[in-house]
CSV table of C-alpha atoms in Angstrom, one decimal:
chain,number,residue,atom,x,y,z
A,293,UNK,CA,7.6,-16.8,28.9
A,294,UNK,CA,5.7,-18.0,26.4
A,295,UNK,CA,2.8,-19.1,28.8
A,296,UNK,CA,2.4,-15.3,29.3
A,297,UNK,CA,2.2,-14.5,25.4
A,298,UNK,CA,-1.0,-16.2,25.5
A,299,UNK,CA,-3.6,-14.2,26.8
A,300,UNK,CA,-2.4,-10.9,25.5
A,301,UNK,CA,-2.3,-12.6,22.1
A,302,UNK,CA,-5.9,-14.2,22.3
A,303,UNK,CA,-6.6,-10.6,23.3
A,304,UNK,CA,-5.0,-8.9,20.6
A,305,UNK,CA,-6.3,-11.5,18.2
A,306,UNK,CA,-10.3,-10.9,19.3
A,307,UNK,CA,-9.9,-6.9,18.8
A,308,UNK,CA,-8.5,-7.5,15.4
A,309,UNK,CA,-11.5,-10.1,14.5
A,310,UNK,CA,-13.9,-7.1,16.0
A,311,UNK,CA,-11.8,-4.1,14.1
A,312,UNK,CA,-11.5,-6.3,10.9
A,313,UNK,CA,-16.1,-6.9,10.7
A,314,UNK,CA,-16.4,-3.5,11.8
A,315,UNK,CA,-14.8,-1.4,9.1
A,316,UNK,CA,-13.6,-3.5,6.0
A,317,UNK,CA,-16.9,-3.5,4.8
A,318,UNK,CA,-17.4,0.1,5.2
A,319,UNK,CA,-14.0,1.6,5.0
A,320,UNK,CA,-12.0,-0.9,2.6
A,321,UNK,CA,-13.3,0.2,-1.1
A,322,UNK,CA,-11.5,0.6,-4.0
A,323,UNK,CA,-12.4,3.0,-6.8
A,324,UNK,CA,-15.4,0.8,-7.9
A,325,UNK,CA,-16.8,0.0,-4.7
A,326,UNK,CA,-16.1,-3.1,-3.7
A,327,UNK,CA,-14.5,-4.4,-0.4
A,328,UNK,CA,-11.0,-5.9,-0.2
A,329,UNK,CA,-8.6,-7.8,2.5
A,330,UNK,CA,-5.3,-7.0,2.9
A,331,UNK,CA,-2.9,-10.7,2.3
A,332,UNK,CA,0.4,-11.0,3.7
A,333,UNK,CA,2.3,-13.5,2.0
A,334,UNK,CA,3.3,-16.1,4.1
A,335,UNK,CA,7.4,-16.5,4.2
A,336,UNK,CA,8.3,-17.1,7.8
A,337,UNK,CA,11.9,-18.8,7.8
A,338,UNK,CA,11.5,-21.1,10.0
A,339,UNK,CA,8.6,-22.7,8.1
A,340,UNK,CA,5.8,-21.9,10.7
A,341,UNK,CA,2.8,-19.7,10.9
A,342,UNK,CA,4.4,-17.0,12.7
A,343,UNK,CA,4.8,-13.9,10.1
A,344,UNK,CA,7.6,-11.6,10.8
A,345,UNK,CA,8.9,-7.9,9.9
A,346,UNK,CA,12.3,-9.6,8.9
A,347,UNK,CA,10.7,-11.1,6.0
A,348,UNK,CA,9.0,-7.9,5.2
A,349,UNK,CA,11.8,-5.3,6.3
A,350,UNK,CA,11.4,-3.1,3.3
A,351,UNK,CA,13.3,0.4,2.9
A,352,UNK,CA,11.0,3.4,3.3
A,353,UNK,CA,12.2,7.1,3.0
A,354,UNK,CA,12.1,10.1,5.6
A,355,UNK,CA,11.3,13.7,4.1
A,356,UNK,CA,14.6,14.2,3.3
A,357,UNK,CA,14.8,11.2,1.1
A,358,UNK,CA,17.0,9.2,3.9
A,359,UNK,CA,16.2,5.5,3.8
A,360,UNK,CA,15.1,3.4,6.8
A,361,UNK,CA,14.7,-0.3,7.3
A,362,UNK,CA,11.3,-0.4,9.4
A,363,UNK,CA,13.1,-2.6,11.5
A,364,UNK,CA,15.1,0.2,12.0
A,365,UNK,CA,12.3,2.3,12.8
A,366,UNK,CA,10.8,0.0,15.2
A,367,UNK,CA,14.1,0.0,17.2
A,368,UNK,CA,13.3,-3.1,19.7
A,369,UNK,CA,9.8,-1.6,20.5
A,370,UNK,CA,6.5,-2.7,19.6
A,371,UNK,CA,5.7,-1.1,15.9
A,372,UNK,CA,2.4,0.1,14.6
A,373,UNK,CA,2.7,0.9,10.4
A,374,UNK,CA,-0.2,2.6,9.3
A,375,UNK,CA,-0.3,3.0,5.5
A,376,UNK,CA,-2.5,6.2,4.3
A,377,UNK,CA,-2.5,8.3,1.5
A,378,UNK,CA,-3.9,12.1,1.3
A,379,UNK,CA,-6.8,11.1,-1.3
A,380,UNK,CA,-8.0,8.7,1.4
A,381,UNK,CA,-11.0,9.9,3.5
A,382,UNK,CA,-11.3,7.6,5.5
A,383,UNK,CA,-7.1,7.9,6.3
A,384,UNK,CA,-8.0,11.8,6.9
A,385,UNK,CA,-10.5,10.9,9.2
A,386,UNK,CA,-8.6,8.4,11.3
A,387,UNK,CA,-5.3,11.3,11.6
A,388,UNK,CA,-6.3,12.8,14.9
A,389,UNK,CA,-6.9,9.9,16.7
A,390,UNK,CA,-3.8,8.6,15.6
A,391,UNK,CA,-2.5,11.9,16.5
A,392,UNK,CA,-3.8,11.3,20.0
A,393,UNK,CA,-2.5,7.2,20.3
A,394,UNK,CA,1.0,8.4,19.1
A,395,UNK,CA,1.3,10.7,21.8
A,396,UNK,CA,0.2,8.3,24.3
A,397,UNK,CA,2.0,5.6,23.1
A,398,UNK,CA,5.1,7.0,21.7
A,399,UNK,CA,7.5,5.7,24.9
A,400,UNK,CA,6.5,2.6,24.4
A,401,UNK,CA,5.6,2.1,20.9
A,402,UNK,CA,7.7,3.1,17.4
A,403,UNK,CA,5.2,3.9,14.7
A,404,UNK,CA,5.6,4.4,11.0
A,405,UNK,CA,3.0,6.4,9.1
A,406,UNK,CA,3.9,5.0,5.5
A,407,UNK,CA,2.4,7.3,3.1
A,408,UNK,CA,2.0,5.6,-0.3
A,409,UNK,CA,3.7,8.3,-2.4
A,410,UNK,CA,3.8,6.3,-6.4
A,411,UNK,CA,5.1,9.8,-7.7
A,412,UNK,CA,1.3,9.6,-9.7
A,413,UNK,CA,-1.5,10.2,-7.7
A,414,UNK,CA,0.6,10.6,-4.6
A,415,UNK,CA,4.0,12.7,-4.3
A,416,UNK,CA,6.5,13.1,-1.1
A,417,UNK,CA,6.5,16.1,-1.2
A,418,UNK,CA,2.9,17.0,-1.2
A,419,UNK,CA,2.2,15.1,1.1
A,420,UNK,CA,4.7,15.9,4.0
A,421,UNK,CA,3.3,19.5,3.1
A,422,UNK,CA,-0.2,18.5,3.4
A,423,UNK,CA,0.9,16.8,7.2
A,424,UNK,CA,2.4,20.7,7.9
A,425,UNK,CA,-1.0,22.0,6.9
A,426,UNK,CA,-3.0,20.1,8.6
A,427,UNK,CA,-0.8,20.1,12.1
A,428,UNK,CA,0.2,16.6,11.9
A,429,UNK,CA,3.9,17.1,11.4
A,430,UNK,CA,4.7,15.7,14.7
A,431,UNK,CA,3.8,12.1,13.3
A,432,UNK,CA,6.7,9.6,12.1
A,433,UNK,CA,6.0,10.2,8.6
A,434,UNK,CA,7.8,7.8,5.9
A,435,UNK,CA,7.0,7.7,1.8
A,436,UNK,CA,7.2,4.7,0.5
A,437,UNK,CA,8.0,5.9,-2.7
A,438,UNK,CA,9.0,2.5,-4.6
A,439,UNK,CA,5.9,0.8,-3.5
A,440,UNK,CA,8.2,-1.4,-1.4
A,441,UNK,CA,6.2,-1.9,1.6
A,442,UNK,CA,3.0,-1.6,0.0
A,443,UNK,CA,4.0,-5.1,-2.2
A,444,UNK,CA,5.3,-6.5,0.4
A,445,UNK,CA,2.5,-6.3,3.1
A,446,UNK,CA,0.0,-6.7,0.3
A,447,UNK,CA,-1.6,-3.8,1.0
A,448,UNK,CA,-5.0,-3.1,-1.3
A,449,UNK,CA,-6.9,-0.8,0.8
A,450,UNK,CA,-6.2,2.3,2.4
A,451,UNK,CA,-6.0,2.9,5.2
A,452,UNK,CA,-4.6,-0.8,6.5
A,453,UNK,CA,-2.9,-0.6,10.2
A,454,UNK,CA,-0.4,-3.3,10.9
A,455,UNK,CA,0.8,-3.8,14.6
A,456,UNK,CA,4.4,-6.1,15.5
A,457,UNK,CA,5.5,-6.9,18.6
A,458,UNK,CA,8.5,-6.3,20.5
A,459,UNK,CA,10.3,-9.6,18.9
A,460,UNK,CA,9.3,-8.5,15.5
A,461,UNK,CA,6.3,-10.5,14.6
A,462,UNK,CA,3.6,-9.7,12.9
A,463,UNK,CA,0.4,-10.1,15.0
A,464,UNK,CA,-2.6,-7.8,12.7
A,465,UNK,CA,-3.6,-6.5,9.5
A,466,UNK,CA,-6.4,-4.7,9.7
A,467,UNK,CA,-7.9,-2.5,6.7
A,468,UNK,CA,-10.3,-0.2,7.5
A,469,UNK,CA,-10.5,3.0,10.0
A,470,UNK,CA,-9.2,2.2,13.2
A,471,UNK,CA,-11.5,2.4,16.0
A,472,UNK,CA,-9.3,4.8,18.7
A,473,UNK,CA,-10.9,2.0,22.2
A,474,UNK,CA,-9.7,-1.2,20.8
A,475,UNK,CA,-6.3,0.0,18.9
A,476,UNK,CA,-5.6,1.5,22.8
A,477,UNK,CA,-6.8,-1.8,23.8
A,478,UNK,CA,-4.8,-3.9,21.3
A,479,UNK,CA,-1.7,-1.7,22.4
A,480,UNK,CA,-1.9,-2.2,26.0
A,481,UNK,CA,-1.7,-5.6,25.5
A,482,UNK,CA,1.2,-6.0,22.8
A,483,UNK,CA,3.2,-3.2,25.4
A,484,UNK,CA,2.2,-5.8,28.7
A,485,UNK,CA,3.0,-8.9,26.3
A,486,UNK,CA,6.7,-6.6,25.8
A,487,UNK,CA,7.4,-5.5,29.3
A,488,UNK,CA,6.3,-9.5,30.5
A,489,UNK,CA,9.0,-10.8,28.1
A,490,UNK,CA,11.8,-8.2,29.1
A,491,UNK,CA,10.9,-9.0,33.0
A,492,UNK,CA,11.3,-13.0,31.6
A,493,UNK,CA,14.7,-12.2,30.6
């Protein structure tokens, strides 16, 4: 089993490398300009490199205000978290091609659009409305509206895309606009890599 993990994570690992010098240089900016990197800490249990969403399974809240564990959201499935914000252009600009993946993907893949709602520059409530307005209410929205998730995956840059397997481990980061052909790409191979493991069992 874990002989057929390899290629799809080499795989996986190459598109982020691509994704990653593509955009964080463009996309990535703060307020004054300059270019930052999302940093997970590092806290597997087991003491390895491996990072996993147990260490990071942070509450995030539905429209209604219900809570959900995103390990709870990614249900045994492959999970892509997506962290945006309305006041994000380049988040705007990357919505209908997320649009267009989630469909796609949405048998095989749980997503989590964690919207970083501080109550400040960024309320719930605006921005579920803004999702209505703008026809994107059929995306799994979430408000993270303690911050939780944003501390945890050490999240500086909007927007930052984070893909987990099937078993729950963390295999990208990646700040910056997605580009639509290698987040297809990078999800082909994390739903193979599932599908190989499940035929394993």
């Amino acid at each position: 089993m874990a002989k057929k993990w390899v290629p799809a994570l080499v795989t996986l690992a190459v598109l982020v490398a691509v994704v990653t010098a593509a955009t964080v240089g463009r996309n990535a900016l703060l307020e004054d300009g300059s270019a930052t990197v999302a940093e997970l800490p590092t806290s597997s249990a087991d003491g390895d490199e491996a990072l996993w969403l147990a260490d990071h399974d942070v509450t995030v809240y539905t429209d209604l205000g219900e809570p959900m564990l995103l390990s709870a959201i990614a249900d045994g499935k492959p999970l892509v978290i997506n962290f945006w914000a309305t006041w994000c252009p380049y988040c705007v600009d990357e919505m209908p091609d997320l649009q267009e993946i989630h469909a796609d993907y949405a048998d095989r893949v749980s997503f989590a659009f964690v919207d970083a709602a501080d109550g400040d520059r960024e309320r719930a409530e605006d921005a579920a409305a803004w999702l209505v307005a703008q026809g994107f209410d059929d995306l799994p929205a979430y408000y993270d509206t303690q911050l939780e998730a944003v501390t945890s995956f050490g999240i500086y840059s909007y927007p930052t895309t984070v893909v987990v397997s099937a078993e729950g481990e963390i295999l990208t980061i990646s700040p910056g606009r997605i580009d639509p052909t290698l987040m297809r790409g990078a999800l082909e191979s994390v739903t193979s890599a599932a599908g190989n493991g499940a035929d394993a069992q």
